[in-house]
Amino acid sequence: EHFLFPYIQLDFEEAANLMDANRDVVTISIGDEDLKAKRQGPAGGFPPDVADDDPLGSDDKTEVRLLAGQKKSAPFWTFEYYQAFFDVETHHVKERIIGSMLPWPGKNFIQVYLRKNPDLYGPFWICTTLVFACAISGNISTFLHKFGSSGYKYTPEFQKVTIAATAIFTYAWLVPLGLWGFLLWRNNKILNLVSYSFMEIICVYGYSLSVYIPAVVLWIIQVEWLRWCFMVVALCVSGSVLVTTFWPAVRDDNPRVTIAVIAIILLLNALLAVGCKLEENIVSDARIWSLISSSLCLCYVVFSYIYILKTYLFMSKVSYLH
Amino acid sequence: MTSAEEASRPFAGLSDVSIPDIPVEGDISLPVASSARDDEFSTLDEPVKETILRDLRAVANKFVHVLYPKRSSVLLRDWDLWGPLLLCVTLALLLQGGAADSNDQGGPQFAEVFVIIWFGSIIITLNSKLLGGTLSFFQSLCVLGYCIMPLTVAMVVCRIVLYTASGKVSFAVRLVVVTASFGWSTFASTAFLADSQPSNRRGLVVYPVFLFYFVIGWMILTFSP
């Protein structure tokens, strides 16, 4: 019987990278007597006598953490499978949000903050908060904008919530899906030491949206250049979080592919920011949204076509050389 | 066979026990009051008014517990969803009748209010269960639904204020009323929900509740006839 040890983490960078590539490394078997003692530890702490039974021989200082691939051992249709993604505490979530608002070159969000424990709590509630913040702040700024003009009747504009929800949830959940599929595909061709699981990518995208929440709230201020200023700052912060995270995953690739991937990540991010900004000025204009979503799809299709073409040419060149 | 060995193997000792021939004595009798108790629990014969009044009294009792939130288990032990349904329908009906009903730029439709309240409650309940909460699904729904009551009261007050006054004064009054009732709702539901979570995750459970009542409060505040 295997019992998966919670919260044991080796502190070396290369070991973490190697374990990323090679997930089925460690299972620790422990008899039933230890099971009861170890299960007492809550999500945050680790029992002090972990070191005694640890066959890896770690000392008191190191904490050993479950590998992401093995923690989710329940089948995906059970409740316990999803409970594993909510295994965080209040201070973890706070640290992650602050870390996403203060990106630092070289500090990879996934490795520094997630540490093999991606959660679904942060991305979901940050997206929901952003949806309502967008709708409410858009409503308030429209009201303030048109307050003095005659003939203006205040309306709550509740339909903005639906539009904002569609756009933000599409960005935060479908783009990671595409990116994950793309990285998986490239991983088969080029050996990468850094590869991210789907949950980790969703986590990064979700937390990178957290800087938009104060930006959206500050958009109530009716000074136009200040609003563009806030938008650019939010764009830079969020984009740099994404770039510092995905740079290690694509830098070993063909440079054109690298540039294309980074460019697409930043472009989609910018589209979201501009879309949110436009949504406030243009009241529920469905044509704007269809324009934005169709241009998104078009970009995606064009870039993937270019990528496939280049890969085909590259492979044919390689086979020709051999 | 030593006692230590016996203790280490549960039920192992039973296989070795031989029962000596001891005559068993005693009498078994059913408690006399059992037939009378069965009559009490059978509610088929009572008038319909009694049945309805009993449920109404239970619902009213829970309303009182929400008004003065203290640590009692009435809401949790005998949960019911009548109260939340009543409050939700009342709130959704009161949010209708805005002047912007005719065009689509208006306030929330009846279905939207319903969806937000019930869907929001379900998502918050799922969230607290995924975070390891000990309340059952329907208990959480019951608590969240009943704690909408201060906001419904605020909606009634807002409509009265909008009939009598208008302009900045009415807005200020409505803002104060809605803020107070939003705080009350959040406080009341946190008093019930927070106990069911381990202390290191309380913030994670309280925040969605805060957001939920904030959105409902926003819908009430922006209602304009």
XYZ file of C-alpha atoms in Angstrom:
547
model
C 0.000 0.000 0.000
C 1.419 3.356 -1.018
C 0.956 6.423 1.064
C 1.887 9.676 -0.632
C 3.842 11.884 1.738
C 2.550 15.408 1.940
C 4.786 18.431 1.910
C 8.209 17.089 1.309
C 10.314 19.266 -0.990
C 13.890 18.959 -2.034
C 15.565 22.312 -2.206
C 17.840 21.931 -5.182
C 16.965 23.631 -8.457
C 18.327 20.981 -10.801
C 16.636 18.206 -8.974
C 13.372 20.059 -9.305
C 13.968 20.543 -12.999
C 14.885 16.909 -13.495
C 11.858 15.784 -11.597
C 9.755 18.009 -13.805
C 10.814 16.051 -16.822
C 10.446 12.709 -15.238
C 7.434 12.566 -13.078
C 7.098 8.989 -11.934
C 10.095 9.085 -9.681
C 9.203 8.490 -6.091
C 6.593 6.641 -4.196
C 7.166 6.068 -0.548
C 5.591 3.067 1.101
C 4.767 3.319 4.735
C 2.985 0.879 6.958
C -0.331 1.445 8.623
C 1.023 2.579 11.976
C 2.597 5.659 10.498
C -0.535 6.466 8.514
C -2.541 7.573 11.550
C 0.239 9.695 12.982
C 0.988 11.450 9.716
C -2.607 12.186 8.804
C -2.976 14.504 11.756
C -0.950 17.211 10.064
C -3.181 19.886 8.512
C -2.618 21.289 5.042
C -0.082 23.853 6.082
C 2.183 22.264 8.581
C 4.277 19.201 8.440
C 4.592 16.733 11.306
C 7.854 17.143 13.117
C 8.797 13.492 13.018
C 8.715 13.265 9.239
C 12.469 13.070 9.090
C 12.616 9.888 11.114
C 10.723 7.766 8.673
C 11.887 9.402 5.499
C 13.832 6.889 3.459
C 15.395 9.719 1.441
C 17.273 10.647 4.567
C 16.457 14.359 4.532
C 17.272 16.352 7.608
C 14.929 18.517 9.666
C 15.301 21.598 7.489
C 14.167 20.242 4.158
C 10.554 19.671 3.369
C 9.632 17.022 0.864
C 6.647 17.772 -1.330
C 4.448 15.545 -3.371
C 5.185 15.512 -7.053
C 2.412 17.080 -9.053
C 1.889 14.074 -11.235
C 1.216 11.718 -8.379
C -0.784 13.794 -5.955
C -3.901 13.511 -8.063
C -4.294 9.807 -7.710
C -8.084 9.769 -7.557
C -9.935 9.359 -10.870
C -11.126 12.582 -12.354
C -14.815 11.973 -11.829
C -14.530 11.839 -8.052
C -14.770 14.768 -5.677
C -11.388 14.009 -4.135
C -9.632 14.637 -7.418
C -10.761 18.242 -7.402
C -10.195 18.611 -3.693
C -6.501 18.126 -4.363
C -6.502 21.384 -6.288
C -7.798 23.351 -3.328
C -5.026 22.334 -1.008
C -3.908 25.863 -0.161
C -4.187 28.194 2.757
C -4.984 31.859 3.060
C -1.372 32.952 3.303
C -0.396 30.849 0.284
C -2.981 32.603 -1.847
C -1.909 36.002 -0.541
C 1.737 35.283 -1.316
C 0.874 34.152 -4.822
C -1.192 37.236 -5.557
C 1.532 39.557 -4.294
C 4.116 37.601 -6.248
C 2.132 37.983 -9.431
C 1.889 41.728 -8.919
C 5.630 42.139 -8.411
C 7.377 40.179 -11.139
C 11.107 39.904 -11.055
C 13.266 38.765 -13.978
C 14.512 35.322 -13.242
C 11.846 34.584 -10.670
C 9.736 32.028 -12.385
C 6.254 32.222 -10.885
C 5.639 28.515 -11.185
C 8.856 27.501 -9.541
C 8.971 30.133 -6.864
C 5.383 30.379 -5.767
C 3.511 27.355 -6.963
C 6.124 24.790 -5.980
C 4.266 21.871 -7.426
C 1.058 22.816 -5.658
C -1.122 24.529 -8.252
C -4.543 25.489 -7.042
C -7.791 26.220 -8.782
C -9.049 28.561 -6.055
C -6.938 31.537 -7.120
C -7.615 31.501 -10.868
C -11.349 30.964 -10.468
C -12.014 33.630 -7.857
C -9.640 36.147 -9.409
C -11.469 35.763 -12.728
C -14.858 36.130 -11.039
C -13.728 39.211 -9.111
C -12.316 40.714 -12.297
C -15.601 40.123 -14.134
C -17.628 41.951 -11.509
C -14.981 44.656 -11.064
C -15.021 45.315 -14.824
C -18.803 45.504 -14.967
C -19.165 47.686 -11.883
C -16.342 50.069 -12.704
C -17.560 50.346 -16.296
C -20.992 51.210 -15.023
C -19.689 53.821 -12.594
C -17.402 55.425 -15.155
C -20.205 55.626 -17.729
C -22.373 57.256 -15.098
C -19.695 59.772 -14.146
C -18.932 60.451 -17.785
C -22.499 61.274 -18.701
C -23.669 62.713 -15.425
C -24.039 66.298 -16.473
C -25.465 65.717 -19.928
C -29.162 66.120 -20.363
C -31.391 63.263 -21.261
C -29.192 60.733 -19.594
C -30.994 58.149 -17.560
C -28.910 55.966 -15.345
C -29.136 52.291 -16.150
C -27.322 49.512 -14.318
C -26.168 47.932 -17.619
C -26.289 44.508 -16.154
C -25.565 42.816 -19.464
C -21.961 43.906 -19.196
C -21.421 41.157 -16.665
C -22.219 38.466 -19.211
C -19.925 39.938 -21.814
C -17.067 40.473 -19.395
C -17.499 36.951 -18.024
C -17.313 35.379 -21.469
C -14.213 37.297 -22.473
C -12.277 36.851 -19.252
C -13.072 33.208 -18.701
C -12.260 32.418 -22.329
C -8.895 34.093 -21.973
C -8.057 32.527 -18.640
C -9.095 28.957 -19.467
C -8.878 28.404 -23.228
C -5.585 30.132 -23.908
C -3.781 27.996 -21.292
C -5.307 24.941 -22.947
C -3.886 25.959 -26.298
C -0.533 26.864 -24.823
C -0.300 23.600 -22.914
C -1.116 21.594 -26.024
C 1.470 23.537 -27.963
C 4.180 23.036 -25.321
C 3.375 19.350 -25.151
C 3.756 19.073 -28.885
C 7.079 20.886 -28.860
C 8.283 18.758 -25.969
C 8.065 15.713 -28.147
C 10.404 17.256 -30.657
C 12.871 19.080 -28.503
C 14.026 17.838 -25.171
C 13.149 20.421 -22.571
C 14.066 20.197 -18.987
C 11.265 22.503 -18.044
C 7.741 21.397 -18.708
C 4.598 22.587 -17.035
C 1.448 20.719 -16.219
C -1.907 22.012 -17.373
C -2.922 23.094 -13.879
C 0.243 25.103 -13.438
C -0.362 27.006 -16.668
C -3.933 27.773 -15.638
C -2.606 28.933 -12.286
C -0.105 31.323 -13.867
C -2.713 32.808 -16.176
C -5.207 33.165 -13.359
C -2.803 34.869 -10.994
C -1.409 37.086 -13.733
C -4.888 38.568 -14.083
C -4.828 39.710 -10.478
C -2.976 42.925 -11.315
C -5.903 43.943 -13.542
C -8.278 44.175 -10.585
C -6.816 47.346 -9.052
C -6.235 48.715 -12.559
C -9.896 48.222 -13.450
C -11.030 49.824 -10.219
C -8.765 52.818 -10.875
C -10.300 53.228 -14.319
C -13.158 55.032 -12.615
C -10.934 58.100 -12.554
C -12.063 60.275 -15.410
C -8.639 61.450 -16.575
C -7.962 59.822 -19.945
C -4.156 59.774 -19.969
C -4.133 58.374 -16.434
C -6.381 55.527 -17.506
C -4.107 54.634 -20.411
C -1.182 54.854 -18.004
C -2.806 52.372 -15.633
C -3.637 50.059 -18.486
C -0.073 50.075 -19.783
C 1.322 49.385 -16.312
C -1.088 46.486 -15.792
C -0.235 45.153 -19.221
C 3.496 45.288 -18.507
C 3.242 43.611 -15.122
C 0.942 40.864 -16.280
C 2.901 40.309 -19.471
C 6.200 40.086 -17.652
C 4.829 37.497 -15.238
C 3.817 35.371 -18.197
C 7.071 35.914 -20.080
C 9.343 35.110 -17.143
C 7.342 31.958 -16.597
C 7.286 30.686 -20.151
C 10.700 31.815 -21.267
C 12.518 28.815 -19.748
C 10.079 26.501 -21.445
C 10.583 27.775 -24.967
C 14.094 29.228 -25.022
C 15.659 25.967 -26.117
C 13.482 25.857 -29.147
C 13.899 27.204 -32.645
C 14.288 30.993 -32.125
C 11.459 31.803 -34.491
C 9.125 29.571 -32.563
C 10.280 31.139 -29.330
C 9.598 34.621 -30.566
C 6.257 33.586 -32.035
C 5.078 32.010 -28.770
C 6.130 34.940 -26.621
C 4.579 37.360 -29.094
C 1.277 35.502 -29.068
C 1.172 35.419 -25.274
C 1.729 39.159 -25.089
C -0.667 39.883 -27.924
C -3.558 38.016 -26.341
C -2.859 39.729 -23.051
C -2.938 43.116 -24.761
C -6.147 42.250 -26.546
C -7.779 41.472 -23.233
C -6.653 44.757 -21.710
C -7.737 46.797 -24.698
C -11.000 44.910 -24.845
C -11.753 45.689 -21.216
C -10.943 49.319 -21.796
C -13.124 49.534 -24.884
C -15.958 47.825 -23.111
C -16.227 50.705 -20.731
C -16.375 53.364 -23.384
C -18.573 51.568 -25.819
C -21.647 50.406 -24.045
C -22.340 46.780 -24.827
C -21.561 47.041 -28.478
C -21.721 43.487 -29.633
C -19.907 44.267 -32.845
C -16.762 45.262 -30.965
C -16.740 41.967 -29.141
C -17.287 39.907 -32.231
C -14.494 41.866 -33.874
C -12.122 41.179 -31.021
C -12.917 37.505 -30.764
C -12.675 36.949 -34.483
C -9.348 38.744 -34.655
C -8.156 36.566 -31.799
C -9.141 33.432 -33.682
C -7.595 34.754 -36.832
C -4.288 35.481 -35.104
C -4.266 32.042 -33.602
C -4.971 30.365 -36.923
C -2.401 32.427 -38.791
C 0.338 31.804 -36.276
C -0.315 28.108 -36.057
C -0.292 27.891 -39.830
C 3.023 29.701 -39.992
C 4.380 27.476 -37.273
C 3.292 24.278 -38.981
C 4.763 25.478 -42.241
C 8.090 26.288 -40.624
C 8.189 22.985 -38.803
C 7.516 21.170 -42.033
C 10.278 23.067 -43.782
C 12.642 22.475 -40.881
C 11.918 18.746 -40.804
C 12.298 18.417 -44.544
C 15.612 20.259 -44.320
C 16.739 17.962 -41.521
C 15.733 14.846 -43.428
C 17.429 16.185 -46.542
C 20.656 16.727 -44.634
C 20.549 13.193 -43.358
C -3.348 -16.823 26.133
C -1.936 -13.573 27.563
C -3.987 -10.423 27.644
C -1.443 -8.561 25.512
C -1.783 -11.060 22.720
C -5.501 -10.940 22.980
C -5.511 -7.155 22.801
C -3.374 -7.107 19.685
C -5.757 -9.223 17.711
C -9.238 -7.718 17.770
C -12.000 -10.220 17.862
C -9.452 -12.987 17.814
C -10.343 -13.965 21.312
C -13.918 -14.747 20.427
C -13.039 -17.777 18.436
C -11.573 -19.429 21.465
C -14.284 -18.642 23.928
C -16.473 -21.459 24.961
C -19.770 -20.427 26.436
C -20.605 -22.325 29.583
C -24.166 -23.405 30.179
C -25.557 -20.390 32.007
C -29.322 -20.074 31.814
C -30.409 -16.732 30.451
C -33.085 -14.920 32.392
C -34.966 -11.739 32.154
C -37.944 -10.329 30.384
C -38.213 -8.269 27.300
C -41.060 -5.814 27.094
C -41.749 -2.984 24.732
C -42.112 0.432 26.295
C -45.772 1.116 26.804
C -45.700 4.592 25.372
C -44.575 3.476 21.925
C -48.039 3.305 20.444
C -48.846 6.792 21.696
C -45.605 8.118 20.185
C -46.508 6.679 16.819
C -49.748 8.623 16.893
C -47.873 11.859 17.612
C -45.596 11.494 14.598
C -48.363 10.623 12.199
C -49.368 13.882 10.627
C -51.898 12.538 8.200
C -54.845 13.359 10.380
C -54.070 16.891 11.301
C -55.657 19.823 9.510
C -53.674 21.367 6.638
C -53.440 24.652 8.475
C -51.408 22.931 11.193
C -48.955 21.509 8.701
C -48.387 24.791 6.936
C -48.170 26.744 10.155
C -45.580 24.374 11.527
C -43.335 24.928 8.542
C -43.952 28.654 8.620
C -43.081 28.775 12.270
C -39.816 26.959 11.571
C -38.981 29.401 8.801
C -39.839 32.401 10.992
C -37.731 30.966 13.774
C -34.771 30.837 11.436
C -35.380 34.410 10.315
C -35.129 35.473 13.939
C -31.866 33.588 14.238
C -30.473 35.445 11.268
C -31.548 38.771 12.718
C -29.611 38.092 15.903
C -26.759 35.913 14.723
C -25.314 34.022 17.591
C -23.889 30.584 17.777
C -26.923 28.428 17.523
C -27.329 25.328 15.512
C -30.951 25.822 14.521
C -30.088 26.852 10.992
C -27.738 23.970 10.603
C -29.600 21.205 12.319
C -33.003 21.644 10.721
C -32.083 23.131 7.413
C -34.778 23.896 4.914
C -34.815 25.715 1.612
C -38.257 27.336 1.920
C -36.850 30.485 3.460
C -34.203 31.040 0.786
C -36.746 30.418 -1.960
C -39.159 32.923 -0.440
C -36.425 35.533 -0.057
C -35.061 34.953 -3.538
C -38.463 35.313 -5.200
C -39.254 38.432 -3.151
C -35.926 40.033 -4.029
C -36.229 39.169 -7.717
C -39.783 40.553 -7.860
C -38.772 43.752 -6.107
C -35.900 44.231 -8.530
C -38.354 44.274 -11.399
C -40.364 47.255 -12.379
C -37.445 49.461 -13.188
C -38.002 52.003 -15.973
C -35.271 50.405 -18.014
C -37.169 47.150 -18.265
C -38.249 47.702 -21.818
C -34.831 48.014 -23.388
C -32.002 45.627 -22.825
C -29.748 48.092 -21.118
C -31.613 47.760 -17.923
C -31.327 46.049 -14.656
C -31.168 42.354 -14.034
C -34.065 40.318 -15.249
C -35.946 38.019 -12.931
C -34.105 34.986 -14.251
C -30.751 36.693 -13.852
C -31.367 37.437 -10.183
C -32.484 33.873 -9.604
C -29.459 32.462 -11.400
C -27.044 34.711 -9.565
C -28.444 33.871 -6.149
C -28.791 30.127 -6.593
C -25.818 29.555 -8.826
C -23.699 31.793 -6.613
C -24.777 29.901 -3.497
C -24.015 26.570 -5.125
C -20.571 27.719 -6.214
C -19.748 29.079 -2.771
C -20.929 25.841 -1.205
C -18.803 23.811 -3.605
C -15.887 26.064 -2.836
C -16.183 25.582 0.885
C -16.598 21.837 0.484
C -13.552 21.607 -1.755
C -11.574 23.527 0.838
C -12.457 20.835 3.328
C -15.500 22.248 5.084
C -17.600 20.112 7.371
C -21.013 21.543 6.555
C -23.151 19.508 4.249
C -24.227 20.830 0.870
C -27.777 21.757 1.833
C -26.795 23.211 5.169
C -24.538 25.678 3.395
C -27.238 26.546 0.879
C -29.660 27.080 3.746
C -27.298 29.422 5.607
C -26.420 31.462 2.537
C -30.048 31.745 1.508
C -31.328 32.804 4.904
C -28.617 35.415 5.260
C -29.979 37.241 2.220
C -32.759 38.447 4.501
C -31.101 41.723 5.599
C -30.549 42.583 1.933
C -34.202 41.884 1.127
C -35.223 44.189 3.963
C -32.847 46.805 2.536
C -34.509 46.402 -0.874
C -37.925 47.075 0.637
C -36.559 50.150 2.415
C -34.906 51.347 -0.818
C -38.131 51.093 -2.760
C -39.975 53.046 -0.093
C -37.260 55.707 -0.116
C -37.406 55.929 -3.907
C -41.148 56.536 -3.805
C -40.884 59.325 -1.286
C -37.668 61.153 -2.097
C -35.251 61.399 -5.015
C -31.859 62.801 -5.834
C -28.840 62.947 -3.647
C -30.613 62.513 -0.327
C -32.282 59.312 -1.386
C -29.020 58.023 -2.807
C -27.181 58.720 0.423
C -29.873 57.013 2.492
C -29.940 54.018 0.181
C -26.178 53.759 0.238
C -26.108 53.696 4.023
C -28.931 51.171 4.256
C -27.463 48.833 1.658
C -23.976 49.009 3.134
C -25.276 48.256 6.610
C -27.360 45.306 5.453
C -24.513 43.954 3.318
C -22.249 44.046 6.355
C -24.925 42.367 8.435
C -25.454 39.584 5.892
C -21.756 38.883 5.583
C -21.306 38.904 9.334
C -24.287 36.620 9.904
C -23.271 34.046 7.346
C -19.639 34.130 8.418
C -20.741 33.388 11.965
C -22.230 30.131 10.720
C -19.835 29.168 7.954
C -16.481 30.078 9.402
C -16.736 27.610 12.238
C -16.823 24.722 9.846
C -13.439 25.460 8.346
C -9.963 24.966 9.759
C -8.553 28.277 10.883
C -5.910 28.494 8.180
C -8.515 28.640 5.430
C -11.148 30.910 6.892
C -10.174 33.849 4.724
C -10.490 31.708 1.616
C -14.060 30.767 2.529
C -15.181 34.205 3.711
C -14.041 36.093 0.609
C -16.491 34.471 -1.875
C -19.338 35.106 0.573
C -18.268 38.742 0.753
C -18.203 38.964 -3.051
C -21.623 37.312 -3.329
C -23.370 39.713 -0.979
C -21.469 42.635 -2.497
C -22.863 41.818 -5.934
C -26.395 41.456 -4.561
C -25.984 44.733 -2.678
C -24.783 46.379 -5.877
C -27.873 45.158 -7.725
C -30.074 46.608 -4.985
C -28.240 49.923 -4.866
C -28.339 50.510 -8.607
C -32.035 49.809 -8.894
C -33.655 52.850 -10.410
C -37.355 53.071 -11.130
